[in-house]
Tab-separated table of C-alpha atoms in Angstrom:
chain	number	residue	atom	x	y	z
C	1	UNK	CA	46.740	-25.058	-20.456
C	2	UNK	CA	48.582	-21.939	-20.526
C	3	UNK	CA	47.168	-19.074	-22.938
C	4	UNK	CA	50.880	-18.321	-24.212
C	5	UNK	CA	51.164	-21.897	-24.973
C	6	UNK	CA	48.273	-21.744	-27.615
C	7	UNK	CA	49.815	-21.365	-30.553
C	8	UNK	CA	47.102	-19.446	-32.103
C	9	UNK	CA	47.084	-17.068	-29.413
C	10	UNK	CA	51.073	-16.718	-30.504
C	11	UNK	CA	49.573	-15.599	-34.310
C	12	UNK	CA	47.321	-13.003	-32.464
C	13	UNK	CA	50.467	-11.309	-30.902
C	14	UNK	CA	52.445	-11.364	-34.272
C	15	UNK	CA	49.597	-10.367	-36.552
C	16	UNK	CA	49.254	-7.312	-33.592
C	17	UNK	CA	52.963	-6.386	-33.988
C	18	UNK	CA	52.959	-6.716	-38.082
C	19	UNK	CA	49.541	-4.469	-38.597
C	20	UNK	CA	49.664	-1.033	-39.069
C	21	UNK	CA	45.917	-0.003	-39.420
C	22	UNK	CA	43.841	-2.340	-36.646
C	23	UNK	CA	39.903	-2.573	-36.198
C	24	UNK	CA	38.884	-3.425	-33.072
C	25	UNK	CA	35.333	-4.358	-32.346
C	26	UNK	CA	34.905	-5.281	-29.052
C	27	UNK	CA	31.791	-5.809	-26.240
C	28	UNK	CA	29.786	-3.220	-24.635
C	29	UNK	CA	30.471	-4.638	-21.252
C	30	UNK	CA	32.929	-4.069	-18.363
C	31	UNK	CA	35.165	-6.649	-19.869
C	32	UNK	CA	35.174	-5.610	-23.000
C	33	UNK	CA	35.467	-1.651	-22.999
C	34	UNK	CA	38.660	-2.969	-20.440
C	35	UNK	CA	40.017	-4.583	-22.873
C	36	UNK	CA	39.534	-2.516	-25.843
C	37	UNK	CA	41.062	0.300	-23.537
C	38	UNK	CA	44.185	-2.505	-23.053
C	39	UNK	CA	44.526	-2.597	-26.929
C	40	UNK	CA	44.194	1.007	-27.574
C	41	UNK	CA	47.397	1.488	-24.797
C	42	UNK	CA	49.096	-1.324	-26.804
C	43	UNK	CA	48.444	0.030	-30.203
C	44	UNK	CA	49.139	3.614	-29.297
C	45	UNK	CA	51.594	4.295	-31.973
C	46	UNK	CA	49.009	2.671	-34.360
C	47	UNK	CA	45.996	3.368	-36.210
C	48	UNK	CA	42.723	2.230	-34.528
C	49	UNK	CA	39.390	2.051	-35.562
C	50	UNK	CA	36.806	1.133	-32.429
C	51	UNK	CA	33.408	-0.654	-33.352
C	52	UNK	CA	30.967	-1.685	-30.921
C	53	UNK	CA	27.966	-3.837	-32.197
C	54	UNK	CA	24.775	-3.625	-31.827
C	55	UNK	CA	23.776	-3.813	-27.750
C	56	UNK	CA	21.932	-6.988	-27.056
C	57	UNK	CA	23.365	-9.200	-30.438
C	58	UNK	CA	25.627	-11.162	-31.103
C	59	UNK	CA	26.075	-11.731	-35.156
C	60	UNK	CA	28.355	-10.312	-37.477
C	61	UNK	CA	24.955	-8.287	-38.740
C	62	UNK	CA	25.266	-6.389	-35.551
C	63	UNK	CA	28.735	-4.807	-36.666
C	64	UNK	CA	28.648	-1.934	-38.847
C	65	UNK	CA	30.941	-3.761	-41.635
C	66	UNK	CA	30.809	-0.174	-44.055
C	67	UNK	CA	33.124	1.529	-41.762
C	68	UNK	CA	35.902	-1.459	-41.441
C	69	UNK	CA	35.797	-1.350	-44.947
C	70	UNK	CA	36.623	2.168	-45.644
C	71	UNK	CA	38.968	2.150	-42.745
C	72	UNK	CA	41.041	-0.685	-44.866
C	73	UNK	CA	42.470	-2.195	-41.758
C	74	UNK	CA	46.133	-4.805	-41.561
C	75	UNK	CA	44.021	-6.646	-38.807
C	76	UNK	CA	40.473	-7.008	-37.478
C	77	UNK	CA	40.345	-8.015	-33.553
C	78	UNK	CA	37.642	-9.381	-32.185
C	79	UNK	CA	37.735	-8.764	-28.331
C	80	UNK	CA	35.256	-10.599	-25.855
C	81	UNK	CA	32.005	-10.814	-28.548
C	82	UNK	CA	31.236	-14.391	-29.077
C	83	UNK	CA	31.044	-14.647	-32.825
C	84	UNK	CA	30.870	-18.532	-34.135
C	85	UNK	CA	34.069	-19.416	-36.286
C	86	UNK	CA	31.962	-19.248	-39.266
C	87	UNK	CA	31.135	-15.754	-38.999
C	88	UNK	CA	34.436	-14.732	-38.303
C	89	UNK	CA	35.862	-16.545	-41.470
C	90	UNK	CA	32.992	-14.406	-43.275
C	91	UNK	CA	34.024	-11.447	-41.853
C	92	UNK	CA	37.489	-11.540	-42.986
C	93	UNK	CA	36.406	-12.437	-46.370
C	94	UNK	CA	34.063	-9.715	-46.182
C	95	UNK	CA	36.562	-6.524	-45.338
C	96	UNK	CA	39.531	-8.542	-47.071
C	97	UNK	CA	41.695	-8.246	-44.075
C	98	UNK	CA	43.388	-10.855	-41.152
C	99	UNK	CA	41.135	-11.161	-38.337
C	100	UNK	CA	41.875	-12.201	-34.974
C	101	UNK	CA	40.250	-13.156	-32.207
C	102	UNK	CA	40.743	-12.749	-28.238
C	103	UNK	CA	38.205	-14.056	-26.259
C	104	UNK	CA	36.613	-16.371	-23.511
C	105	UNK	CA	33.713	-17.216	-24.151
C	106	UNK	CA	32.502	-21.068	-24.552
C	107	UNK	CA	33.081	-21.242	-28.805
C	108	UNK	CA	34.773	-23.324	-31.677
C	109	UNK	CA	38.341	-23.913	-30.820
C	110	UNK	CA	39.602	-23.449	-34.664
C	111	UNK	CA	43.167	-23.818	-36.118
C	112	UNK	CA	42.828	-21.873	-39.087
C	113	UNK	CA	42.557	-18.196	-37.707
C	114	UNK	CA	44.658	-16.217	-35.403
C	115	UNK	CA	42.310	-17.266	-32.275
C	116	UNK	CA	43.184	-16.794	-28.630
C	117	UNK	CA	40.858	-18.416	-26.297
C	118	UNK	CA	41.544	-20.473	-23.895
C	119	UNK	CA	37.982	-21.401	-22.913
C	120	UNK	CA	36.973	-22.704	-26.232
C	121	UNK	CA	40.392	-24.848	-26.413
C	122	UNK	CA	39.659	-26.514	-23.034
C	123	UNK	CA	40.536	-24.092	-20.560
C	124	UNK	CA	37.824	-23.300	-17.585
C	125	UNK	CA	36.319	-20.230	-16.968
C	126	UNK	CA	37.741	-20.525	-13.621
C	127	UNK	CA	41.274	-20.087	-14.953
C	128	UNK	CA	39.895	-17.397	-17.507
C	129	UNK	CA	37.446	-15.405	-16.070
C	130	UNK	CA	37.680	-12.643	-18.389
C	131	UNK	CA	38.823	-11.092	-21.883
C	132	UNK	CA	40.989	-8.753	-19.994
C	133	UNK	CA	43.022	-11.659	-17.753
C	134	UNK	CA	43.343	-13.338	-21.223
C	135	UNK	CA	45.083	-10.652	-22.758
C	136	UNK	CA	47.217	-10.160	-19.435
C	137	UNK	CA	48.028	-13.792	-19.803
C	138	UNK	CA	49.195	-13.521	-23.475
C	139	UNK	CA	50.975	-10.056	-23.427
C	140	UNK	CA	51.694	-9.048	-19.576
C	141	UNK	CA	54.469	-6.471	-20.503
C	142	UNK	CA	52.881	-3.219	-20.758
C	143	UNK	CA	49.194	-4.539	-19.549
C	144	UNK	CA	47.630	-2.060	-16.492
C	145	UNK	CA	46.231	-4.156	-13.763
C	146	UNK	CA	43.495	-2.147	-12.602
C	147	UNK	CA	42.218	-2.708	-16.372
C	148	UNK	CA	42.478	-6.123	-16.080
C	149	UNK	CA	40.802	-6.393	-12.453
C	150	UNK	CA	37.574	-4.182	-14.080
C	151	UNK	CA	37.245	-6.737	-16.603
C	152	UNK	CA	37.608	-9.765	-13.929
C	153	UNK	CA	34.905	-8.194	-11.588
C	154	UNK	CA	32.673	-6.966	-14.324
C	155	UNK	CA	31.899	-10.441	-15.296
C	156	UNK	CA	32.557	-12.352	-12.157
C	157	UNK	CA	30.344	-9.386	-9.921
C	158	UNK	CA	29.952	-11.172	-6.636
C	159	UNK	CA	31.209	-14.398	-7.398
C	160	UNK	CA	34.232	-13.206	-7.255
C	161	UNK	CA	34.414	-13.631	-3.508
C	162	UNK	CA	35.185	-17.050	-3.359
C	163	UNK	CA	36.938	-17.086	-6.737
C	164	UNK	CA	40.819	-17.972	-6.518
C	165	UNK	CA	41.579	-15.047	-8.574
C	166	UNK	CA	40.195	-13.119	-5.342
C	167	UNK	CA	43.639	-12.044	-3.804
C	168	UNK	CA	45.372	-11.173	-6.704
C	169	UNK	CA	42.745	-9.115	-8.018
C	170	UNK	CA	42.536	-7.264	-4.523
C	171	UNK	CA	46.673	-6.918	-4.589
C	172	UNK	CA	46.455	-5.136	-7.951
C	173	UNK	CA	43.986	-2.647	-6.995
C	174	UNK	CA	46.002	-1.614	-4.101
C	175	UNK	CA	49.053	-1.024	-6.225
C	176	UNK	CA	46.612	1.471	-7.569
C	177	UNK	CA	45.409	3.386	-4.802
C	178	UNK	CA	41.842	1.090	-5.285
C	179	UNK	CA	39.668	-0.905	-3.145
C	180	UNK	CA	37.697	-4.321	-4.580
C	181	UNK	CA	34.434	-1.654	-3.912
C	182	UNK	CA	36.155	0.732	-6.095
C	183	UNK	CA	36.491	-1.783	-8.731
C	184	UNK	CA	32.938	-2.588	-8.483
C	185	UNK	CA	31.509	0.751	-8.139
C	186	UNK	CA	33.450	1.033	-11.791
C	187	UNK	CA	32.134	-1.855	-13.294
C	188	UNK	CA	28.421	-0.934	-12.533
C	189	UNK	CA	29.505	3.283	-13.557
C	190	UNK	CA	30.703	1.088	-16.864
C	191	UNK	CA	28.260	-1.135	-17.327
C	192	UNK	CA	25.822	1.556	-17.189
C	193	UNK	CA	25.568	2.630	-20.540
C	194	UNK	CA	24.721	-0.748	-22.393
C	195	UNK	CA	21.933	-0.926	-20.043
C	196	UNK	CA	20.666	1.879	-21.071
C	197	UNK	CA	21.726	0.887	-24.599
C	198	UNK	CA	23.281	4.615	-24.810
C	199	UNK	CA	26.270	4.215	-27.653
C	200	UNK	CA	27.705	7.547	-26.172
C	201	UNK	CA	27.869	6.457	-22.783
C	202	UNK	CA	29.673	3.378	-24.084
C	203	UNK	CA	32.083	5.815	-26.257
C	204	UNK	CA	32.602	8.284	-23.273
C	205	UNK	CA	33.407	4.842	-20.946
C	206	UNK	CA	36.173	3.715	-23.118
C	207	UNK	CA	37.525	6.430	-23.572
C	208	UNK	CA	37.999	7.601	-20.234
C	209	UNK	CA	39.153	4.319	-19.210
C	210	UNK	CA	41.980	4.652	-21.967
C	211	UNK	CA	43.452	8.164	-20.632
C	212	UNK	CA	42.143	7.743	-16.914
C	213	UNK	CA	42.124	4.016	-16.242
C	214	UNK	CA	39.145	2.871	-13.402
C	215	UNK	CA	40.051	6.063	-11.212
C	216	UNK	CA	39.368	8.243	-14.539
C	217	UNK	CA	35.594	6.191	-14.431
C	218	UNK	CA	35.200	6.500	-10.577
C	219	UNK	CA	35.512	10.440	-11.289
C	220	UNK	CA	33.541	10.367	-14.030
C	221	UNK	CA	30.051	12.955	-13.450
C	222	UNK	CA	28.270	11.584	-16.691
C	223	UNK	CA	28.345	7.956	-15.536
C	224	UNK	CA	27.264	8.605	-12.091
C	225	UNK	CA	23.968	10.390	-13.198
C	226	UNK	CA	23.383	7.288	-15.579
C	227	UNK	CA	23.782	5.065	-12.940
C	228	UNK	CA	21.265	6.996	-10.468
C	229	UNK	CA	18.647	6.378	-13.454
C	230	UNK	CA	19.509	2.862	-13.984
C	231	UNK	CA	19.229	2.052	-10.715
C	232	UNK	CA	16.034	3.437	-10.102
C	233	UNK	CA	14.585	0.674	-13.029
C	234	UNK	CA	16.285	-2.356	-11.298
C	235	UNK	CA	14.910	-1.028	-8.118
C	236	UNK	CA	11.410	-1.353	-10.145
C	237	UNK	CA	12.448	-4.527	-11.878
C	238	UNK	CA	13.419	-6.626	-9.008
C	239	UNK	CA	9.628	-5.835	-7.210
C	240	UNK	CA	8.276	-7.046	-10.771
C	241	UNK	CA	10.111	-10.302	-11.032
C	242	UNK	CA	7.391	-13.168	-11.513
C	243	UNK	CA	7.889	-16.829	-10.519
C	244	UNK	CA	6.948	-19.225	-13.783
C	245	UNK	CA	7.986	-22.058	-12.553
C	246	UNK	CA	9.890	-23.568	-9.566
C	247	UNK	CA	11.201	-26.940	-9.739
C	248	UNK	CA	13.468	-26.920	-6.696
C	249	UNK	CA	17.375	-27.116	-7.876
C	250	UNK	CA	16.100	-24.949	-11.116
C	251	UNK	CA	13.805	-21.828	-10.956
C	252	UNK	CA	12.640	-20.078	-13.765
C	253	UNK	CA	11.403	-16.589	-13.545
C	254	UNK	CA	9.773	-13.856	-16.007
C	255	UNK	CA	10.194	-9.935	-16.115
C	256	UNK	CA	9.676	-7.068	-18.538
C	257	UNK	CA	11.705	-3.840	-18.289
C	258	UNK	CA	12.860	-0.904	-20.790
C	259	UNK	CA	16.739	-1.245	-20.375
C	260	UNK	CA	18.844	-3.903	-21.112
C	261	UNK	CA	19.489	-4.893	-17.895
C	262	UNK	CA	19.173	-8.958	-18.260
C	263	UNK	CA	22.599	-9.846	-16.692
C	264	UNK	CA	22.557	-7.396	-13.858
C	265	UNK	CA	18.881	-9.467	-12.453
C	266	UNK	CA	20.199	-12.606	-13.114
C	267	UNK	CA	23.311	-11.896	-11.486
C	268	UNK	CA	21.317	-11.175	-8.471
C	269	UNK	CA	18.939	-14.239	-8.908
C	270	UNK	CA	21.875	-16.141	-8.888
C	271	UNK	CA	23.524	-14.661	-6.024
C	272	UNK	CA	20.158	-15.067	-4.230
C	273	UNK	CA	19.915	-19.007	-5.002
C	274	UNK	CA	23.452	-19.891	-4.788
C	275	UNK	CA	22.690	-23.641	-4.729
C	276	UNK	CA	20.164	-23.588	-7.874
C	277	UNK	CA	20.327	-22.973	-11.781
C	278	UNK	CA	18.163	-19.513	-12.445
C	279	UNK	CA	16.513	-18.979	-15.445
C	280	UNK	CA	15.556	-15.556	-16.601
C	281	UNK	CA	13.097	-14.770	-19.691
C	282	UNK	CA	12.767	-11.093	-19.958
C	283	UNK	CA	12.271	-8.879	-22.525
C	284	UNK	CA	13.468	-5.871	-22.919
C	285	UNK	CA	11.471	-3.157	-24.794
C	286	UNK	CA	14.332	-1.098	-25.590
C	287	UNK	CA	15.911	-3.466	-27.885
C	288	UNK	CA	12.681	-5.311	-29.026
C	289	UNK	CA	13.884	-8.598	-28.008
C	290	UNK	CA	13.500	-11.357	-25.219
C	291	UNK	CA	16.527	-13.309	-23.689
C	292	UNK	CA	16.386	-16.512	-21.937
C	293	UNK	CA	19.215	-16.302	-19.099
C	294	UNK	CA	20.574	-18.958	-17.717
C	295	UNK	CA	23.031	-18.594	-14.464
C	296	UNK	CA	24.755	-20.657	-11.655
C	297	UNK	CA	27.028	-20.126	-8.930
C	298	UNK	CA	26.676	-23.935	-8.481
C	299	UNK	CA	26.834	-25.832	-11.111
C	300	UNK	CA	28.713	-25.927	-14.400
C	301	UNK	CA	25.997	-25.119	-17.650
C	302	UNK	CA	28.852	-26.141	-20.371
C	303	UNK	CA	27.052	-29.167	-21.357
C	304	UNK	CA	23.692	-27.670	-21.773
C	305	UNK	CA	24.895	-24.668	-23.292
C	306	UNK	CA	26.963	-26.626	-26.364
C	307	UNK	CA	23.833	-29.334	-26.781
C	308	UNK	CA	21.517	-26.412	-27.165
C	309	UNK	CA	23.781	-24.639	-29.727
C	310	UNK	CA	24.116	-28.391	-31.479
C	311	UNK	CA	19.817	-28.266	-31.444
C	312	UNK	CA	19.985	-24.819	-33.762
C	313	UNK	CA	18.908	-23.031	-30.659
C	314	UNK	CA	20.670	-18.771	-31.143
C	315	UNK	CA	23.055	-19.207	-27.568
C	316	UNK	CA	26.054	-18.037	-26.295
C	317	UNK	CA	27.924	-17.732	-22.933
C	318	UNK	CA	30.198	-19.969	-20.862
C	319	UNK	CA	30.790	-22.149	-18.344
C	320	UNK	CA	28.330	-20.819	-15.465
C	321	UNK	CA	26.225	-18.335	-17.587
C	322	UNK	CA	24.577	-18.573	-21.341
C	323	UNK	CA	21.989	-16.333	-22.787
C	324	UNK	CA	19.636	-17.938	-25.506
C	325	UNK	CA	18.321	-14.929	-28.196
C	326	UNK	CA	14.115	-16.121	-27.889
C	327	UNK	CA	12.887	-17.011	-31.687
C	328	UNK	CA	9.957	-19.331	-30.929
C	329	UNK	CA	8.614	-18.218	-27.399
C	330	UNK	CA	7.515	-20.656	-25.628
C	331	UNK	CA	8.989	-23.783	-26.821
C	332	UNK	CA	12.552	-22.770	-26.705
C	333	UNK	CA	11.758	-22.319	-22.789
C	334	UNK	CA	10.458	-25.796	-22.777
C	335	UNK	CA	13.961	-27.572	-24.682
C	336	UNK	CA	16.072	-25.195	-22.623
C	337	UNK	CA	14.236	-26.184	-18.907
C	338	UNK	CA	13.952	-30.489	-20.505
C	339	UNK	CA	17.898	-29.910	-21.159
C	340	UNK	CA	18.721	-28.561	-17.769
C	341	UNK	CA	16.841	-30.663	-15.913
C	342	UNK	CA	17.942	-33.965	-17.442
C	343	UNK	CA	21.653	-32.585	-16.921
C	344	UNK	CA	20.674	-32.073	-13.194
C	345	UNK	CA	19.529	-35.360	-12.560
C	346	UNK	CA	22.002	-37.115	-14.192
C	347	UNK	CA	24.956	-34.588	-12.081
């Protein structure tokens, strides 16, 4: 499946072209300040309103609704932020506008909204490993490369070393004077801020990488003294990491920190046990709230990840990664380590 062969993704362009006034709330990751930073270069002789939710949720109560509604916008786009289609239909009827969707994240495929992703429509995350290669796949003309390689190695990290996207990714960063270090030296300088949940940061990221692209962020001075900081707390973190539970194929450990910094330890527990499933509960003080992540280099967590969702369980991700938002402790733990271990046995 091709993304310019969805026809929905076909309404997203057209409802793009025919707006005037466009909202665009986007993620506070790599992936997504990349490809709000696409957009903005797309809509430049348009009016653009940038909202970034609430770090660490994912509901339509962690958008700041108020300010799409006084900016009146043609079109609301959702870029790479996970919202169910039910919240999206809400949202629309909310600030009385069109709202689209570009994403790839593991969701509702729906028919009845300009939505463009391929992941949720039966794509793999292996042919879309990123918000930013999505919208390179549906526009191309007029897309910068070394945008859409930050968002590919800000969610793939390490894993993309053996990911087929690999050479292409290492191509377009030549073309721009880059290195695949350079990219990843960006995506941590980017990443950066949402661990330290520090809004400005996130602001000051996407806007450099609209006027200075990932060479503007590799110069940046701000982002390189938040990143000395952060990595001084997942220096602390990783000699903190506890063991809860270790059932061979599947490991589940425990950690507290004050930053958001849930995907950046998992990534590295999952880089560190290739061959298993890692599960992460950690809490971060920061934000008040304790994740349940859930990572593999191995093996594909689709199945889990949609029959927890069907169980009422708060989860999002994708095909090799989902994060479950902890409501009821301990016994969420216990559904989400029955469901993957049944799933391994049977694979």
């Amino acid at each position: 499946m091709t993304t310019h062969l969805l026809s929905n993704c076909r309404e997203v362009t057209e409802e793009l072209a025919r707006a005037g006034r466009v909202a665009v709330i986007h993620h506070w990751d790599a992936d997504g300040l990349a490809s709000a930073a696409i957009t903005a270069r797309l809509l430049k002789s348009k009016n653009v309103l940038f909202i970034v939710p609430k770090v660490g949720y994912y509901s339509l109560s962690a958008v700041d609704i108020n300010i799409i509604k006084e900016f009146r916008p043609d079109l609301t786009l959702i870029l790479d932020y996970g919202l169910p289609a039910s919240e999206v239909r809400e949202l629309s009827r909310v600030v009385n506008s069109t709202v689209g969707v570009v994403d790839h994240h593991a969701n509702e495929c729906t028919g009845d909204i300009p939505f463009c992703n391929p992941l949720a429509c039966g794509s793999s995350e292996e042919e879309y490993p990123s918000t930013t290669w999505v919208l390179k796949n549906l526009i191309n003309a007029g897309i910068p490369d070394d945008l859409v390689s930050l968002g590919i190695v800000g969610d793939l990290g390490k894993a993309l070393e053996n990911h087929p996207l690999k050479d292409w990714v290492e191509a377009s960063a030549r073309r721009y004077g880059l290195t695949l270090q350079d990219l990843l030296r960006a995506s941590e300088l980017v990443d950066t801020c949402y661990r330290l949940v520090d809004y400005e940061c996130v602001e000051v990221a996407r806007n450099t990488l609209i006027e200075g692209g990932v060479a503007g962020i590799l110069q940046s001075e701000l982002l390189k003294s938040k990143l000395v900081a952060l990595r001084n707390e997942v220096e602390e973190a990783l000699g903190k990491l506890e063991l809860l539970r270790d059932y061979g194929v599947l490991k589940v450990f425990k950690l507290r920190t004050r930053p958001y910094i849930t995907s950046l330890i998992g990534r590295e527990l999952a880089h560190r046990y290739r061959d298993s499933v890692v599960v992460l509960v950690h809490h971060v003080e920061k934000l008040g709230i304790e994740y349940i992540y859930v990572r593999s280099r191995k093996y594909s967590l689709r199945r889990t990840l949609e029959k927890l969702k069907a169980e009422g369980l708060r989860v999002g991700g994708k095909d090799k990664v989902f994060v479950v938002t902890v409501r009821n402790g301990i016994s969420e733990l216990d559904r989400l380590v029955s469901s993957l271990l049944q799933y391994l046995r049977l694979g």
